[in-house]
mmCIF file of C-alpha atoms in Angstrom:
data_model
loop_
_atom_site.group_PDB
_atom_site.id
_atom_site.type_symbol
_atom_site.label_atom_id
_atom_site.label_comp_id
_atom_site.label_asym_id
_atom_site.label_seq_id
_atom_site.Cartn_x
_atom_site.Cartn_y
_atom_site.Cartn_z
ATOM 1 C CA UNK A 2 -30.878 -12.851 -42.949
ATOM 2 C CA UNK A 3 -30.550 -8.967 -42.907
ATOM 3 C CA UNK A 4 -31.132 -8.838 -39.429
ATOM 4 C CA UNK A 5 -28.621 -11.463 -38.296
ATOM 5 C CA UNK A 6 -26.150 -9.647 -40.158
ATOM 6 C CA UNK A 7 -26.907 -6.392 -38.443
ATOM 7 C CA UNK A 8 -26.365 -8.016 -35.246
ATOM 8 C CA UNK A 9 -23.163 -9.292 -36.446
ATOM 9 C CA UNK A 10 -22.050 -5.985 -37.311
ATOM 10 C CA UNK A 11 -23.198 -4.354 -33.843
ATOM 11 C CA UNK A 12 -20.946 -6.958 -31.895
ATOM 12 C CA UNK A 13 -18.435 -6.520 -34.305
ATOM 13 C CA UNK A 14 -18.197 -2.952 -33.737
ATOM 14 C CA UNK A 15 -18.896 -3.321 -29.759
ATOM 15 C CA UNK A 16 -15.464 -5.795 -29.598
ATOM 16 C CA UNK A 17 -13.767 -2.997 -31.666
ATOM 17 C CA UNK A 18 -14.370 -0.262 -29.260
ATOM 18 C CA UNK A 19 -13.704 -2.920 -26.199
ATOM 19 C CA UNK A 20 -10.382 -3.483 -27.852
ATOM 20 C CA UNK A 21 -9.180 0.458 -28.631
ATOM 21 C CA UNK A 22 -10.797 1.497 -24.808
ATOM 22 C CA UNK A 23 -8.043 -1.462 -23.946
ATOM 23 C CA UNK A 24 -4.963 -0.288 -25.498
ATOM 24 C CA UNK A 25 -5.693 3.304 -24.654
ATOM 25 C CA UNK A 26 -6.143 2.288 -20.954
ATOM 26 C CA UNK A 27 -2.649 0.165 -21.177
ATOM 27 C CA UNK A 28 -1.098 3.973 -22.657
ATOM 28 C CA UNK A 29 -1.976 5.524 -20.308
ATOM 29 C CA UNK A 30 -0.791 3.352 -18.009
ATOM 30 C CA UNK A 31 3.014 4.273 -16.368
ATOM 31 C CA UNK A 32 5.441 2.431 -16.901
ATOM 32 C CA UNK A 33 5.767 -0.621 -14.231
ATOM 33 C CA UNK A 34 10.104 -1.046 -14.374
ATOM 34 C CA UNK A 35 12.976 1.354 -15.047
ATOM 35 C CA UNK A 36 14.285 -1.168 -16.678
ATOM 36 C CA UNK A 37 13.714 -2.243 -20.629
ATOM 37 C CA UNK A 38 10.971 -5.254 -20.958
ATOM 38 C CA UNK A 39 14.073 -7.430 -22.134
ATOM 39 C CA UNK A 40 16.148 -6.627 -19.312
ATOM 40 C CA UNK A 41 16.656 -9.757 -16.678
ATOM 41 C CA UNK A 42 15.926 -9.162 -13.132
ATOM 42 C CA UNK A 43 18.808 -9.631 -10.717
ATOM 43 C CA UNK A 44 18.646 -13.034 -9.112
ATOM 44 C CA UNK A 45 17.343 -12.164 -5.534
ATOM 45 C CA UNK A 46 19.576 -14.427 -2.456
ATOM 46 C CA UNK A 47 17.178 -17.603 -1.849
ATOM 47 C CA UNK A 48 17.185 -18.270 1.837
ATOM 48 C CA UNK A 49 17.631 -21.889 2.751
ATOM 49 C CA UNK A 50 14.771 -23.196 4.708
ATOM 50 C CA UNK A 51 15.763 -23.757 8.253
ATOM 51 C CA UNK A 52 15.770 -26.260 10.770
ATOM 52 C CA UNK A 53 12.795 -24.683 12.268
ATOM 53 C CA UNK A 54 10.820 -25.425 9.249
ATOM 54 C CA UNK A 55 11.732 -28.365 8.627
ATOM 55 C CA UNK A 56 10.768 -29.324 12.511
ATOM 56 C CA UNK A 57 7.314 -27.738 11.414
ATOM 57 C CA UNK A 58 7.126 -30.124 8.611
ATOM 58 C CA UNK A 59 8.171 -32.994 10.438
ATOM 59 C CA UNK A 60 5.432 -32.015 13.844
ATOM 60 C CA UNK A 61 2.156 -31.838 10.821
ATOM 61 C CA UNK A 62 3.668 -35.322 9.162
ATOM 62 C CA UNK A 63 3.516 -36.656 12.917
ATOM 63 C CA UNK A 64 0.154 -35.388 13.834
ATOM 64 C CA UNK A 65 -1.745 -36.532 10.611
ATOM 65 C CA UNK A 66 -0.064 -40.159 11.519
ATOM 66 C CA UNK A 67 -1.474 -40.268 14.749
ATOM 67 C CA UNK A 68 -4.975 -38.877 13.662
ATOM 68 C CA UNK A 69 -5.107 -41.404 10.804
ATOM 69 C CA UNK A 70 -3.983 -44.453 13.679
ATOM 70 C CA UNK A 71 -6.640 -43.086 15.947
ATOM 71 C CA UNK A 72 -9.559 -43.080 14.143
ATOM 72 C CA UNK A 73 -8.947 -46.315 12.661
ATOM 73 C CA UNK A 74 -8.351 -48.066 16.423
ATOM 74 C CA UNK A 75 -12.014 -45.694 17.163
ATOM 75 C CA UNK A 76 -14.153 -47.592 14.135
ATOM 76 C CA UNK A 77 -12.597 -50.336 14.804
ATOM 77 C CA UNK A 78 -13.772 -50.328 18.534
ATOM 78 C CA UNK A 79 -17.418 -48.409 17.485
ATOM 79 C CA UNK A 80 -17.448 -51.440 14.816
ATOM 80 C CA UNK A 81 -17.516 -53.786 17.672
ATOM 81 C CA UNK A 82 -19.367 -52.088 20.335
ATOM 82 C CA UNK A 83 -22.513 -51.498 17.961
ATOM 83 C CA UNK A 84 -22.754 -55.314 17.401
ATOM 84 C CA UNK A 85 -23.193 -57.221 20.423
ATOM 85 C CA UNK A 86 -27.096 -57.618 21.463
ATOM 86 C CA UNK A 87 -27.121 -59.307 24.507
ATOM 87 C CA UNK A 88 -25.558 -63.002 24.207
ATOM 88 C CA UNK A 89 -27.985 -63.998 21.591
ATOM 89 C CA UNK A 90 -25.352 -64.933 18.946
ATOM 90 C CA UNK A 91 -21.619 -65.545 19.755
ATOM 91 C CA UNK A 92 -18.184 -66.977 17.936
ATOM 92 C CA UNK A 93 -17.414 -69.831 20.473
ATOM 93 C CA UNK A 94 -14.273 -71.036 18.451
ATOM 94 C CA UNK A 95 -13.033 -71.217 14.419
ATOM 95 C CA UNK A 96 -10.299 -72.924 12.901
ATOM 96 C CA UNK A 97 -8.664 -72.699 9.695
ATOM 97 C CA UNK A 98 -8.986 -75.357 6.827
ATOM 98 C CA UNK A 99 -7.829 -74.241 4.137
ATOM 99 C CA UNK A 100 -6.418 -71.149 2.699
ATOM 100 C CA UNK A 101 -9.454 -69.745 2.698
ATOM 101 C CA UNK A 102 -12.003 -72.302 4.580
ATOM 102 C CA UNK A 103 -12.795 -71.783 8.245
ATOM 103 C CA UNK A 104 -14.497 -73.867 10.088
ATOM 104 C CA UNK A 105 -16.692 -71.819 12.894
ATOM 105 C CA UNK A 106 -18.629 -72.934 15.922
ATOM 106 C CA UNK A 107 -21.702 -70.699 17.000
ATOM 107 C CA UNK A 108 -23.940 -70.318 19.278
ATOM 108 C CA UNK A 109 -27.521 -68.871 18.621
ATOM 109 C CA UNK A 110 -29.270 -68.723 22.340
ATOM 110 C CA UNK A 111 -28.761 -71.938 23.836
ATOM 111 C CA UNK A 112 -27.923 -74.391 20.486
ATOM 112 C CA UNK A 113 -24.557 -74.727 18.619
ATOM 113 C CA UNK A 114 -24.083 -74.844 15.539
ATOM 114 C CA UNK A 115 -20.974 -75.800 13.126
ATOM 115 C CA UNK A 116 -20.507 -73.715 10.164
ATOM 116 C CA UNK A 117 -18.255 -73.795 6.944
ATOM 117 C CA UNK A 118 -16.965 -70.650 5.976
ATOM 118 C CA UNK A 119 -15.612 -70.213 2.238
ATOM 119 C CA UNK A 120 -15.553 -67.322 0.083
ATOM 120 C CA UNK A 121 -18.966 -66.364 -1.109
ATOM 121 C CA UNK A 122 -20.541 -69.515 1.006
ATOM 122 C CA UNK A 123 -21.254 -70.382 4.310
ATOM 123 C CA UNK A 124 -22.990 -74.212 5.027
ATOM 124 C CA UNK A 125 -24.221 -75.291 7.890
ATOM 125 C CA UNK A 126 -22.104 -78.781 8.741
ATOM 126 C CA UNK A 127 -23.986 -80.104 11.793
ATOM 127 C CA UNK A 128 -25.930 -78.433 14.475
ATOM 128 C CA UNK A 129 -24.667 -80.127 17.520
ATOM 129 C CA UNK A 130 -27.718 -81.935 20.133
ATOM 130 C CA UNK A 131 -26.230 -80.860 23.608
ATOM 131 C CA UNK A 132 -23.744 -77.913 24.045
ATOM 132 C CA UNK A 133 -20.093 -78.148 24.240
ATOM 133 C CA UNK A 134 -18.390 -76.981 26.976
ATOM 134 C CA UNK A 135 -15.343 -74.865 25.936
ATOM 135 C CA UNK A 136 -12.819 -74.144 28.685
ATOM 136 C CA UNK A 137 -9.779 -72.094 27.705
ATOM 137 C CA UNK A 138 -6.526 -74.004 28.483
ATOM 138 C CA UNK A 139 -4.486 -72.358 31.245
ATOM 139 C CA UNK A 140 -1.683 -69.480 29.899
ATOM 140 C CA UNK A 141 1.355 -71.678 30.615
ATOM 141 C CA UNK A 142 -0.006 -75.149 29.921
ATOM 142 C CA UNK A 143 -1.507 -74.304 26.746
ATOM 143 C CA UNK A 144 1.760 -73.897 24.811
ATOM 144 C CA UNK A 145 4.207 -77.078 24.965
ATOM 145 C CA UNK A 146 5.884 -76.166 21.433
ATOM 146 C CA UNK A 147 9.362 -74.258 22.282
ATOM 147 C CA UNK A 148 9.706 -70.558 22.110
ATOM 148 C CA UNK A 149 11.901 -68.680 19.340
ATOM 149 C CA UNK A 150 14.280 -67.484 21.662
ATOM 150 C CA UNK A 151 14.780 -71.070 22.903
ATOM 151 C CA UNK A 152 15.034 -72.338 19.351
ATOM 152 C CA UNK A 153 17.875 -69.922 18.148
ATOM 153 C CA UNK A 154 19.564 -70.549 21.626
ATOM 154 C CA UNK A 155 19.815 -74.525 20.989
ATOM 155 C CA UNK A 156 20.879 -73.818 16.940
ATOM 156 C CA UNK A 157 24.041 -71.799 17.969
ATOM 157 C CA UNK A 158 24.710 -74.485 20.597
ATOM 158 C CA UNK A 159 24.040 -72.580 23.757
#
């Protein structure tokens, strides 16, 4: 008990002397303004911020834009470039059948195989006995719905 209170004492007296080295230091010390500690400092003129800076602003916005676009278009290319092995396993065709329902042709080597897609599940529907031949329609025969632009023409009677 005695001895803890002696080292009480000796810190108390060490902060003491840390204290009055302080405020002799800081009177000492010459003074930092002319004017009184009260006083308020005259407002200095605020330039405006130019054109030129705001042209600086504008360039780093740009350039972090384009940096973010371009390395999502690179993992989105090094996404699919690391996956293809050979033509072991492809995506012949899907289609949609429900919100969230696909339904997904595949082709492992030389055997296709239908596949229901949901969220969380995928089922195999039928595994197909001889191959189907897909052949992708031709670009101007495929489509015999009417474009927009032909739509909105007819509608205002053109």
């Amino acid at each position: 008990m005695r001895r803890s209170s002696c080292m009480l004492t000796a810190a108390l007296l060490g902060a003491f002397a840390l204290s009055g080295a302080l405020c002799a230091a800081a009177a000492e010390a010459p003074a930092v303004s002319a004017h009184p500690f009260a006083a308020p400092q005259p407002a200095s003129p605020v330039s405006p911020a130019g054109l030129g800076g705001l042209g600086q602003v504008t360039f780093a916005l740009l350039l972090v834009l384009a940096s973010i676009f371009l390395i999502a278009w690179l993992a989105r290319r090094m996404r699919s470039f690391g996956n293809r092995m050979g033509t072991a396993l492809d995506v012949l065709a899907d289609i949609p059948l429900g919100q969230k329902e696909r339904a997904v042709l595949i082709k492992v080597g030389q055997t296709q195989i239908l596949v229901g897609v949901a969220p969380g599940h995928v089922n195999t529907l039928h595994v197909l006995a001889e191959p189907i031949e897909l052949v992708k329609p031709a670009a101007g025969l495929a489509d015999n719905r009417p474009s927009f632009k032909a739509l909105m023409l007819r509608s205002l009677g053109k």
